[in-house]
Amino acid sequence: MFEDVLTRLGIASRNSGVHSSHWLPASGGTWIDSWNPSNGRVLGEVLTASREDYDGCVLSAIDAQRAWARVPAPRRGEYLRCFGNLLRNAKQDLGMLVTLETGKILSEGTGEVQEMIDMCDFATGLSRQLYGLTIASERAEHRMFEQWHPLGVVGVITAFNFPVAVWAWNAALALVCGNAVLWKPSPLTPLTAIAVQRLIQQVLAPDGFSGVSTLCVDADSEVGKWMAMDGRLPLISATGSCRMGRSVAATVAARFGRSLLELGGNNAAIVTPSADLDRTVRAVLFAAVGTAGQRCTTLRRLFVHHSRLDEVINRLAHAYDSVPLGLPWEPETLLGPLIHQGPVGEMKRALEHALREGGTLVRGGNPVPLEGSFVQPALVKVPAPIPIMRQETFAPLLYVCPYEDLTQAITWQNDVHQGLSSAIFTDRISEAEQFLAHNGSDCGIANVNIGTSGAEIGGAFGGEKETGGGREAGSDAWKTYMRRQTCTINWGQYLPLAQGVKFDLA
Ligand code: UN1
């Protein structure tokens, strides 16, 4: 049924998952299957990288990057613009492939491709704005300025839940800054990675720049470990669990590399007495149930002023009852499957914990009689924060908890290990400002009257604490992909020293 989509994207039943300056034929690696989580069927087989294949990718990337860095940045931006146009043409097919491989609904699948297009547009503009500062020198007839150089080969490790957009956040910036990219996608979504690699090669390969975008699919986390240890990769950008990030960060730091981490979130929202509940319930539903709760920005904890608790719970229960669950490519579906049976079990265990710890199940939790990894979204009411709420369960499981005063709610919101996204629903400016103040939300993202998920690419994306501290996509996130050089030029006849130091021979 979806064979045409796969064919148009160049996906066969057996595919090489390794691209250095060309697609590698079957060599030392093993084969893995890509599954459709909606029905458990195999979408295609993929050849993974052996150590030798990986080294080939690194070497071809190093080689290609030297030539790429000599291309003027606005010309590099032009390649991104052309890639963005290819994505525009392929949006429906690639969006469908994202849906087939991840189980996210089609509008989110195509939304992800739109996010890639937005990144290409952003990077194209940025390619003319990679500027440094000129700084007033304390020494006469001196000029001080800073400039930015490419780093070299950037390693990008992505997760299954945003299999292409997060690569684009990194790759668009890294490439426009003059770097090459070595991509290790999630083994759960190798086909989307192959399709994207095929597309970008259409703009790179004709000009001999094939090696600036390389791909290394692995069966688990092996390639990721090689990358973390590899001194030839000055920057590793990794998206995934806190556990994975802790290991990558330590390994990369031990070799004085740079890491950019986008890890877990345990995001909360606060509903104040003045909140507009129509807006609030719509936002909460998308943030908690959208993408089947498998975004790092998913809403997992909701703190509601006690005066509005019953109303919010009733409205949410009604909304949860109406969420159309089904095959993610059907237009009316809003909730598709989880990525596989693993998180189905994790959600079940978290629910059991919650009930033992004093929570009440308002909605969800029953098995779904469908072939794939479907779950009912769950709503759990708790009288006060319970220990399980501090754990990120990557599934549509929302805890709702009453609060007395805003300071208490903000304290509870911040009382988790992660610090990615947060939101407040209020019509009072003083409440919004208290939430946004230095002692308010401690997250990298703080929203007013919108949910925790669904950020635009124009802002810098990322979070604090165990979320890893990285910032990707918009604003000045590009600086992480470059090295800063401070330069001082003495164009005068004398050699004055800074700080008034005298060092003259008598
Ligand atoms: C992720 O889940 O890793 O803000 C990224 C959002 C999306 C990105 C999520 N733009 O929800």
Short mmCIF file of C-alpha atoms and ligand atoms in Angstrom, two decimals:
data_model
loop_
_atom_site.label_atom_id
_atom_site.label_comp_id
_atom_site.label_asym_id
_atom_site.label_seq_id
_atom_site.Cartn_x
_atom_site.Cartn_y
_atom_site.Cartn_z
CA MET A 1 0.00 0.00 0.00
CA PHE A 2 2.85 2.37 0.80
CA GLU A 3 5.26 0.89 -1.70
CA ASP A 4 4.95 3.89 -4.02
CA VAL A 5 5.95 6.26 -1.23
CA LEU A 6 8.99 4.14 -0.40
CA THR A 7 9.97 3.79 -4.05
CA ARG A 8 9.71 7.51 -4.73
CA LEU A 9 12.06 8.09 -1.78
CA GLY A 10 14.54 5.51 -3.07
CA ILE A 11 13.83 2.97 -0.31
CA ALA A 12 14.08 -0.69 -1.31
CA SER A 13 13.37 -3.86 0.66
CA ARG A 14 17.13 -4.06 1.38
CA ASN A 15 19.09 -0.80 1.80
CA SER A 16 22.59 0.27 2.63
CA GLY A 17 22.57 2.33 5.81
CA VAL A 18 26.12 3.58 5.30
CA HIS A 19 27.01 6.53 3.11
CA SER A 20 30.47 8.06 3.08
CA SER A 21 31.20 9.66 -0.27
CA HIS A 22 29.02 6.95 -1.80
CA TRP A 23 26.59 4.28 -0.60
CA LEU A 24 28.53 1.32 0.72
CA PRO A 25 27.56 -2.09 -0.59
CA ALA A 26 27.07 -4.96 1.88
CA SER A 27 30.27 -5.32 3.87
CA GLY A 28 31.11 -6.14 7.46
CA GLY A 29 28.00 -4.81 9.15
CA THR A 30 24.86 -6.69 10.14
CA TRP A 31 21.33 -6.25 8.81
CA ILE A 32 18.51 -4.77 10.89
CA ASP A 33 14.80 -4.49 10.19
CA SER A 34 12.80 -1.31 10.28
CA TRP A 35 9.31 -1.94 11.71
CA ASN A 36 6.04 -0.13 11.31
CA PRO A 37 4.85 0.30 14.93
CA SER A 38 1.23 0.57 13.76
CA ASN A 39 1.03 -3.03 12.58
CA GLY A 40 4.33 -4.69 13.47
CA ARG A 41 5.24 -5.29 9.81
CA VAL A 42 8.73 -4.90 8.40
CA LEU A 43 9.15 -1.83 6.19
CA GLY A 44 12.64 -2.66 4.95
CA GLU A 45 16.02 -4.09 5.87
CA VAL A 46 19.06 -1.92 6.48
CA LEU A 47 22.77 -2.71 6.44
CA THR A 48 24.53 -1.30 9.50
CA ALA A 49 28.07 0.04 9.71
CA SER A 50 31.09 -2.02 10.68
CA ARG A 51 34.02 -0.28 12.37
CA GLU A 52 35.74 -0.19 9.00
CA ASP A 53 32.71 1.46 7.38
CA TYR A 54 32.60 4.01 10.19
CA ASP A 55 36.27 4.90 9.73
CA GLY A 56 35.65 5.26 6.00
CA CYS A 57 32.85 7.72 6.75
CA VAL A 58 35.03 9.79 9.08
CA LEU A 59 37.87 9.94 6.57
CA SER A 60 35.63 10.93 3.68
CA ALA A 61 34.01 13.59 5.89
CA ILE A 62 37.39 15.01 6.92
CA ASP A 63 38.47 15.16 3.31
CA ALA A 64 35.27 16.75 2.05
CA GLN A 65 35.13 19.27 4.89
CA ARG A 66 38.47 20.83 3.88
CA ALA A 67 37.06 21.77 0.48
CA TRP A 68 33.64 22.69 1.89
CA ALA A 69 35.16 25.17 4.38
CA ARG A 70 36.75 27.03 1.45
CA VAL A 71 33.34 27.60 -0.16
CA PRO A 72 32.08 31.08 0.84
CA ALA A 73 29.39 30.75 3.50
CA PRO A 74 26.62 32.35 1.39
CA ARG A 75 27.36 29.75 -1.31
CA ARG A 76 27.03 27.03 1.30
CA GLY A 77 23.71 28.64 2.21
CA GLU A 78 22.65 28.25 -1.41
CA TYR A 79 23.10 24.47 -1.13
CA LEU A 80 20.81 24.52 1.92
CA ARG A 81 18.26 26.57 -0.01
CA CYS A 82 18.26 23.98 -2.82
CA PHE A 83 17.97 21.14 -0.30
CA GLY A 84 14.99 22.96 1.27
CA ASN A 85 13.32 23.04 -2.15
CA LEU A 86 13.82 19.30 -2.58
CA LEU A 87 12.21 18.84 0.82
CA ARG A 88 9.26 20.97 -0.27
CA ASN A 89 8.71 18.62 -3.20
CA ALA A 90 9.16 15.51 -1.07
CA LYS A 91 7.18 16.79 1.93
CA GLN A 92 4.20 14.46 1.61
CA ASP A 93 6.25 11.34 0.89
CA LEU A 94 8.89 11.97 3.53
CA GLY A 95 6.21 12.95 6.05
CA MET A 96 4.45 9.66 5.32
CA LEU A 97 7.68 7.73 5.81
CA VAL A 98 8.15 9.44 9.20
CA THR A 99 4.60 8.35 10.03
CA LEU A 100 5.24 4.79 8.89
CA GLU A 101 8.46 4.43 10.86
CA THR A 102 7.59 6.35 14.06
CA GLY A 103 3.82 5.96 14.26
CA LYS A 104 3.30 9.72 14.66
CA ILE A 105 0.21 11.07 12.88
CA LEU A 106 0.59 12.31 9.33
CA SER A 107 0.17 15.99 10.13
CA GLU A 108 3.03 15.64 12.62
CA GLY A 109 5.04 13.61 10.10
CA THR A 110 4.73 16.32 7.48
CA GLY A 111 5.16 18.93 10.25
CA GLU A 112 8.54 17.46 10.92
CA VAL A 113 9.52 17.88 7.28
CA GLN A 114 8.24 21.46 7.49
CA GLU A 115 10.57 21.94 10.47
CA MET A 116 13.45 20.80 8.23
CA ILE A 117 12.39 23.25 5.52
CA ASP A 118 12.22 26.04 8.09
CA MET A 119 15.76 25.14 9.20
CA CYS A 120 17.00 25.28 5.61
CA ASP A 121 15.49 28.75 5.16
CA PHE A 122 16.95 29.87 8.47
CA ALA A 123 20.39 28.50 7.58
CA THR A 124 20.30 30.16 4.18
CA GLY A 125 19.74 33.57 5.80
CA LEU A 126 22.27 32.80 8.49
CA SER A 127 24.90 32.03 5.86
CA ARG A 128 25.19 35.80 5.33
CA GLN A 129 25.23 36.61 9.03
CA LEU A 130 28.05 34.55 10.53
CA TYR A 131 29.62 37.63 12.02
CA GLY A 132 31.91 38.41 14.92
CA LEU A 133 32.33 41.56 16.99
CA THR A 134 34.84 44.36 16.72
CA ILE A 135 35.93 45.31 20.23
CA ALA A 136 37.52 48.59 21.36
CA SER A 137 41.18 47.98 22.14
CA GLU A 138 42.84 49.69 25.12
CA ARG A 139 46.03 50.00 23.07
CA ALA A 140 46.52 52.81 20.54
CA GLU A 141 46.57 51.84 16.87
CA HIS A 142 45.33 48.34 17.60
CA ARG A 143 42.24 46.64 16.28
CA MET A 144 40.62 43.77 18.16
CA PHE A 145 37.92 41.57 16.70
CA GLU A 146 36.58 38.08 16.80
CA GLN A 147 35.90 35.71 13.95
CA TRP A 148 34.34 32.28 13.69
CA HIS A 149 35.79 29.23 11.98
CA PRO A 150 34.27 25.83 11.26
CA LEU A 151 35.05 23.05 13.73
CA GLY A 152 35.56 20.17 11.27
CA VAL A 153 33.38 17.07 11.32
CA VAL A 154 30.34 17.28 13.60
CA GLY A 155 28.84 14.03 14.90
CA VAL A 156 25.05 14.04 15.15
CA ILE A 157 23.19 11.35 17.12
CA THR A 158 19.41 11.51 16.79
CA ALA A 159 16.48 9.79 18.49
CA PHE A 160 13.51 7.92 17.00
CA ASN A 161 10.86 10.47 17.99
CA PHE A 162 12.11 13.30 15.75
CA PRO A 163 14.04 11.25 13.24
CA VAL A 164 14.57 14.02 10.69
CA ALA A 165 13.80 17.44 12.22
CA VAL A 166 16.46 17.15 14.92
CA TRP A 167 19.05 16.07 12.34
CA ALA A 168 18.08 19.19 10.34
CA TRP A 169 18.47 21.47 13.38
CA ASN A 170 22.04 20.28 13.62
CA ALA A 171 22.97 19.58 10.03
CA ALA A 172 21.63 22.83 8.55
CA LEU A 173 23.65 24.90 11.01
CA ALA A 174 26.72 22.70 10.96
CA LEU A 175 26.88 22.70 7.15
CA VAL A 176 26.29 26.38 6.69
CA CYS A 177 29.05 27.01 9.24
CA GLY A 178 31.45 25.02 7.03
CA ASN A 179 31.47 21.68 8.83
CA ALA A 180 30.85 18.17 7.59
CA VAL A 181 28.25 16.02 9.38
CA LEU A 182 28.40 12.39 10.37
CA TRP A 183 24.92 11.18 11.30
CA LYS A 184 24.02 8.22 13.47
CA PRO A 185 20.22 7.94 13.44
CA SER A 186 18.15 5.83 15.82
CA PRO A 187 18.16 2.16 14.72
CA LEU A 188 14.36 2.40 15.05
CA THR A 189 14.11 4.91 12.19
CA PRO A 190 16.87 4.13 9.67
CA LEU A 191 14.72 4.45 6.55
CA THR A 192 13.85 8.11 7.08
CA ALA A 193 17.56 8.77 7.57
CA ILE A 194 18.39 7.00 4.31
CA ALA A 195 15.67 8.92 2.46
CA VAL A 196 16.99 12.25 3.80
CA GLN A 197 20.54 11.33 2.93
CA ARG A 198 19.46 10.50 -0.61
CA LEU A 199 17.79 13.89 -0.93
CA ILE A 200 20.68 15.97 0.37
CA GLN A 201 23.08 14.07 -1.86
CA GLN A 202 21.12 15.36 -4.86
CA VAL A 203 22.46 18.84 -4.11
CA LEU A 204 25.89 17.90 -2.72
CA ALA A 205 27.14 15.08 -4.93
CA PRO A 206 27.06 16.84 -8.35
CA ASP A 207 29.61 19.36 -7.03
CA GLY A 208 31.84 16.77 -5.38
CA PHE A 209 30.72 17.52 -1.82
CA SER A 210 29.19 14.13 -1.16
CA GLY A 211 31.35 13.48 1.91
CA VAL A 212 30.12 16.51 3.87
CA SER A 213 26.95 14.58 4.73
CA THR A 214 27.66 11.03 5.86
CA LEU A 215 25.41 8.42 7.41
CA CYS A 216 26.21 5.48 9.67
CA VAL A 217 23.26 3.36 10.77
CA ASP A 218 24.00 0.99 13.65
CA ALA A 219 22.07 -1.78 15.32
CA ASP A 220 22.16 -0.27 18.79
CA SER A 221 24.53 2.34 20.19
CA GLU A 222 27.85 1.07 18.90
CA VAL A 223 28.50 3.82 16.37
CA GLY A 224 27.47 6.38 18.99
CA LYS A 225 30.16 5.06 21.32
CA TRP A 226 32.80 5.21 18.58
CA MET A 227 31.79 8.79 17.86
CA ALA A 228 31.96 9.85 21.51
CA MET A 229 35.51 8.48 21.77
CA ASP A 230 36.68 9.77 18.40
CA GLY A 231 39.08 12.72 18.68
CA ARG A 232 38.50 13.43 14.98
CA LEU A 233 34.99 14.69 15.83
CA PRO A 234 35.36 17.99 17.74
CA LEU A 235 31.61 18.26 18.47
CA ILE A 236 29.09 15.56 19.29
CA SER A 237 25.48 16.66 19.27
CA ALA A 238 23.34 14.00 20.90
CA THR A 239 19.59 13.75 21.42
CA GLY A 240 18.11 10.98 23.54
CA SER A 241 17.83 9.76 27.10
CA CYS A 242 19.62 11.29 30.10
CA ARG A 243 21.38 7.94 30.54
CA MET A 244 22.79 8.08 27.01
CA GLY A 245 23.72 11.75 27.40
CA ARG A 246 25.56 11.16 30.67
CA SER A 247 27.76 8.58 29.00
CA VAL A 248 28.35 10.66 25.84
CA ALA A 249 29.14 13.79 27.89
CA ALA A 250 31.70 12.01 30.07
CA THR A 251 33.42 10.32 27.13
CA VAL A 252 33.56 13.46 25.01
CA ALA A 253 34.75 15.59 27.96
CA ALA A 254 37.55 13.12 28.71
CA ARG A 255 39.04 13.94 25.30
CA PHE A 256 38.25 17.68 25.68
CA GLY A 257 35.69 17.52 22.89
CA ARG A 258 32.54 19.61 22.91
CA SER A 259 29.13 18.07 23.37
CA LEU A 260 25.72 19.52 22.69
CA LEU A 261 23.08 17.59 24.57
CA GLU A 262 19.33 17.55 24.21
CA LEU A 263 18.11 14.93 26.67
CA GLY A 264 15.03 14.12 28.67
CA GLY A 265 12.31 16.43 29.87
CA ASN A 266 9.77 16.08 32.64
CA ASN A 267 7.76 19.11 31.72
CA ALA A 268 5.05 20.77 33.77
CA ALA A 269 2.35 23.36 33.24
CA ILE A 270 0.54 25.49 35.80
CA VAL A 271 -3.12 26.42 35.47
CA THR A 272 -3.95 29.52 37.53
CA PRO A 273 -7.39 30.72 38.67
CA SER A 274 -7.57 33.24 35.81
CA ALA A 275 -6.73 30.75 33.04
CA ASP A 276 -9.00 30.57 30.00
CA LEU A 277 -9.95 26.91 30.15
CA ASP A 278 -10.93 26.50 26.49
CA ARG A 279 -7.43 27.50 25.45
CA THR A 280 -5.84 25.60 28.33
CA VAL A 281 -7.54 22.27 27.64
CA ARG A 282 -6.70 22.37 23.93
CA ALA A 283 -3.08 23.19 24.72
CA VAL A 284 -2.81 20.51 27.42
CA LEU A 285 -4.33 17.88 25.15
CA PHE A 286 -1.83 18.52 22.35
CA ALA A 287 1.11 18.74 24.77
CA ALA A 288 0.21 15.56 26.71
CA VAL A 289 -1.33 13.31 24.05
CA GLY A 290 0.25 14.64 20.83
CA THR A 291 2.96 12.35 19.37
CA ALA A 292 1.58 9.75 21.82
CA GLY A 293 3.52 11.49 24.60
CA GLN A 294 6.83 10.74 22.91
CA ARG A 295 8.31 14.23 22.67
CA CYS A 296 11.03 15.42 24.98
CA THR A 297 8.74 18.44 25.36
CA THR A 298 5.62 16.39 26.21
CA LEU A 299 3.58 17.67 29.14
CA ARG A 300 3.82 15.14 31.97
CA ARG A 301 2.73 17.09 35.07
CA LEU A 302 -0.13 19.56 35.40
CA PHE A 303 -0.47 21.73 38.51
CA VAL A 304 -3.96 23.23 38.75
CA HIS A 305 -5.11 25.81 41.26
CA HIS A 306 -7.41 23.91 43.65
CA SER A 307 -10.32 26.22 42.80
CA ARG A 308 -10.28 25.00 39.17
CA LEU A 309 -9.25 21.37 39.71
CA ASP A 310 -12.61 19.64 39.21
CA GLU A 311 -13.45 21.74 36.17
CA VAL A 312 -10.07 21.07 34.54
CA ILE A 313 -10.23 17.34 35.25
CA ASN A 314 -13.78 17.04 33.91
CA ARG A 315 -12.93 18.89 30.75
CA LEU A 316 -9.75 16.90 30.23
CA ALA A 317 -11.56 13.61 30.86
CA HIS A 318 -14.10 14.58 28.22
CA ALA A 319 -11.31 15.51 25.78
CA TYR A 320 -9.45 12.24 26.49
CA ASP A 321 -12.65 10.30 25.75
CA SER A 322 -12.91 11.98 22.38
CA VAL A 323 -9.34 11.51 21.13
CA PRO A 324 -9.47 9.43 17.92
CA LEU A 325 -6.98 6.60 18.30
CA GLY A 326 -6.00 4.60 15.24
CA LEU A 327 -3.72 4.20 12.27
CA PRO A 328 -1.58 7.34 12.13
CA TRP A 329 -1.91 7.84 8.38
CA GLU A 330 -5.73 8.07 8.59
CA PRO A 331 -6.68 11.78 8.44
CA GLU A 332 -8.97 11.76 11.50
CA THR A 333 -6.47 10.02 13.83
CA LEU A 334 -4.89 12.12 16.58
CA LEU A 335 -3.22 9.32 18.53
CA GLY A 336 -1.08 6.66 16.90
CA PRO A 337 0.96 3.87 18.48
CA LEU A 338 4.03 4.02 20.71
CA ILE A 339 7.27 3.13 19.00
CA HIS A 340 7.26 -0.51 20.23
CA GLN A 341 6.06 -2.73 23.05
CA GLY A 342 8.84 -1.61 25.46
CA PRO A 343 7.29 1.77 26.32
CA VAL A 344 3.83 0.14 26.48
CA GLY A 345 5.14 -1.90 29.41
CA GLU A 346 6.90 1.11 30.95
CA MET A 347 3.68 3.09 30.89
CA LYS A 348 1.81 0.22 32.53
CA ARG A 349 4.44 -0.02 35.29
CA ALA A 350 4.41 3.76 35.87
CA LEU A 351 0.63 3.67 36.20
CA GLU A 352 0.81 0.87 38.75
CA HIS A 353 3.35 2.90 40.73
CA ALA A 354 1.15 5.97 40.58
CA LEU A 355 -1.87 4.10 41.91
CA ARG A 356 0.20 2.57 44.72
CA GLU A 357 1.52 6.01 45.63
CA GLY A 358 -1.98 7.47 46.06
CA GLY A 359 -2.96 8.49 42.53
CA THR A 360 -6.44 7.94 41.11
CA LEU A 361 -6.90 6.82 37.54
CA VAL A 362 -9.27 9.25 35.81
CA ARG A 363 -8.90 7.97 32.26
CA GLY A 364 -6.90 5.43 30.26
CA GLY A 365 -4.78 2.46 31.17
CA ASN A 366 -6.80 -0.21 29.38
CA PRO A 367 -5.23 -2.37 26.66
CA VAL A 368 -6.13 -1.44 23.08
CA PRO A 369 -7.24 -4.35 20.87
CA LEU A 370 -5.17 -3.37 17.85
CA GLU A 371 -2.13 -5.04 16.26
CA GLY A 372 0.45 -2.28 16.90
CA SER A 373 1.84 -0.76 20.13
CA PHE A 374 -1.23 1.31 20.95
CA VAL A 375 -2.12 2.60 24.43
CA GLN A 376 -4.98 4.60 25.83
CA PRO A 377 -3.76 8.02 27.01
CA ALA A 378 -3.88 8.11 30.80
CA LEU A 379 -4.89 10.86 33.20
CA VAL A 380 -3.97 10.38 36.85
CA LYS A 381 -5.19 12.65 39.65
CA VAL A 382 -2.88 13.01 42.65
CA PRO A 383 -3.57 14.88 45.91
CA ALA A 384 0.05 16.18 46.07
CA PRO A 385 3.26 15.37 44.13
CA ILE A 386 4.16 11.66 44.34
CA PRO A 387 7.59 10.09 43.70
CA ILE A 388 6.74 8.56 40.29
CA MET A 389 6.07 12.08 38.94
CA ARG A 390 9.80 12.72 39.04
CA GLN A 391 10.35 10.01 36.46
CA GLU A 392 10.02 10.69 32.71
CA THR A 393 7.80 7.97 31.21
CA PHE A 394 7.95 8.32 27.43
CA ALA A 395 4.23 7.73 26.86
CA PRO A 396 0.93 9.68 27.11
CA LEU A 397 0.65 9.69 30.90
CA LEU A 398 -0.34 12.95 32.59
CA TYR A 399 -0.42 13.59 36.35
CA VAL A 400 -2.81 16.30 37.55
CA CYS A 401 -2.18 17.82 40.96
CA PRO A 402 -3.87 20.69 42.86
CA TYR A 403 -1.86 23.60 44.31
CA GLU A 404 -2.61 26.38 46.80
CA ASP A 405 -0.32 29.22 45.76
CA LEU A 406 1.78 29.98 42.71
CA THR A 407 5.13 29.93 44.50
CA GLN A 408 4.40 26.39 45.65
CA ALA A 409 3.40 25.34 42.12
CA ILE A 410 6.60 26.78 40.65
CA THR A 411 8.67 24.99 43.30
CA TRP A 412 6.96 21.69 42.45
CA GLN A 413 7.41 22.33 38.76
CA ASN A 414 11.16 22.82 39.21
CA ASP A 415 11.54 19.86 41.57
CA VAL A 416 12.68 17.35 38.93
CA HIS A 417 16.08 16.44 37.52
CA GLN A 418 15.32 17.73 34.03
CA GLY A 419 14.76 21.33 32.91
CA LEU A 420 13.48 21.44 29.35
CA SER A 421 10.06 23.01 28.92
CA SER A 422 7.38 24.64 31.07
CA ALA A 423 4.17 26.62 30.72
CA ILE A 424 1.71 28.73 32.66
CA PHE A 425 -1.91 29.42 31.79
CA THR A 426 -3.02 32.76 33.16
CA ASP A 427 -4.65 36.05 32.23
CA ARG A 428 -2.84 37.92 35.01
CA ILE A 429 0.38 39.63 34.06
CA SER A 430 1.80 39.38 37.59
CA GLU A 431 1.45 35.57 37.52
CA ALA A 432 3.02 35.33 34.07
CA GLU A 433 5.92 37.55 35.14
CA GLN A 434 6.48 35.64 38.39
CA PHE A 435 6.71 32.45 36.33
CA LEU A 436 9.21 34.05 33.92
CA ALA A 437 11.34 35.75 36.62
CA HIS A 438 14.83 34.48 37.58
CA ASN A 439 13.35 32.49 40.46
CA GLY A 440 10.43 31.27 38.37
CA SER A 441 10.65 28.40 35.88
CA ASP A 442 14.16 26.90 35.75
CA CYS A 443 13.65 25.46 32.26
CA GLY A 444 15.21 26.32 28.91
CA ILE A 445 11.72 26.96 27.53
CA ALA A 446 9.02 28.88 29.43
CA ASN A 447 5.68 29.55 27.70
CA VAL A 448 2.62 31.59 28.61
CA ASN A 449 -0.78 30.35 27.43
CA ILE A 450 0.64 27.72 25.12
CA GLY A 451 1.68 24.16 25.90
CA THR A 452 5.15 22.83 26.57
CA SER A 453 5.68 21.25 23.14
CA GLY A 454 5.69 22.46 19.58
CA ALA A 455 8.45 25.06 19.63
CA GLU A 456 9.27 27.03 16.48
CA ILE A 457 12.78 26.78 15.04
CA GLY A 458 13.54 30.51 15.39
CA GLY A 459 14.31 30.24 19.10
CA ALA A 460 17.21 28.35 20.63
CA PHE A 461 15.89 24.94 21.70
CA GLY A 462 17.15 23.04 24.75
CA GLY A 463 17.10 22.85 28.50
CA GLU A 464 18.95 22.90 31.78
CA LYS A 465 20.00 20.38 34.43
CA GLU A 466 19.83 16.77 33.21
CA THR A 467 18.34 17.93 29.93
CA GLY A 468 21.97 18.65 29.15
CA GLY A 469 22.31 22.42 28.70
CA GLY A 470 22.58 22.41 24.89
CA ARG A 471 20.85 24.84 22.56
CA GLU A 472 19.96 23.95 18.99
CA ALA A 473 18.10 25.42 15.99
CA GLY A 474 17.50 29.20 16.06
CA SER A 475 18.83 32.35 17.74
CA ASP A 476 22.62 32.14 18.09
CA ALA A 477 22.78 28.34 18.46
CA TRP A 478 25.08 28.34 15.39
CA LYS A 479 27.97 29.46 17.60
CA THR A 480 28.25 25.96 19.08
CA TYR A 481 29.16 24.66 15.62
CA MET A 482 32.09 27.08 15.22
CA ARG A 483 35.22 28.01 17.08
CA ARG A 484 35.71 31.61 18.13
CA GLN A 485 39.00 33.28 17.44
CA THR A 486 39.95 36.58 19.07
CA CYS A 487 42.36 38.56 16.93
CA THR A 488 44.32 41.72 17.75
CA ILE A 489 46.20 43.61 15.07
CA ASN A 490 48.84 46.21 15.89
CA TRP A 491 48.95 48.53 12.88
CA GLY A 492 51.09 51.24 14.60
CA GLN A 493 54.81 51.84 15.08
CA TYR A 494 55.01 50.95 18.78
CA LEU A 495 54.38 47.95 20.98
CA PRO A 496 52.30 49.09 23.95
CA LEU A 497 51.46 46.23 26.33
CA ALA A 498 48.01 45.66 27.79
CA GLN A 499 47.37 46.48 31.45
CA GLY A 500 50.14 49.12 31.26
CA VAL A 501 52.86 46.50 31.69
CA LYS A 502 56.37 47.78 30.95
CA PHE A 503 58.89 45.32 29.55
CA ASP A 504 61.59 47.41 27.88
CA LEU A 505 65.32 46.73 27.82
CA ALA A 506 67.25 49.58 29.46
C1 UN1 B 1 12.13 16.34 20.79
O1 UN1 B 1 11.14 15.81 21.24
O2 UN1 B 1 13.26 15.80 20.88
O3 UN1 B 1 9.13 21.63 20.52
C2 UN1 B 1 12.09 17.62 20.03
C3 UN1 B 1 8.83 20.51 20.05
C4 UN1 B 1 9.45 20.09 18.76
C5 UN1 B 1 10.75 19.42 18.99
C6 UN1 B 1 10.75 18.28 19.96
N1 UN1 B 1 9.62 21.24 17.91
O4 UN1 B 1 8.04 19.79 20.61
#
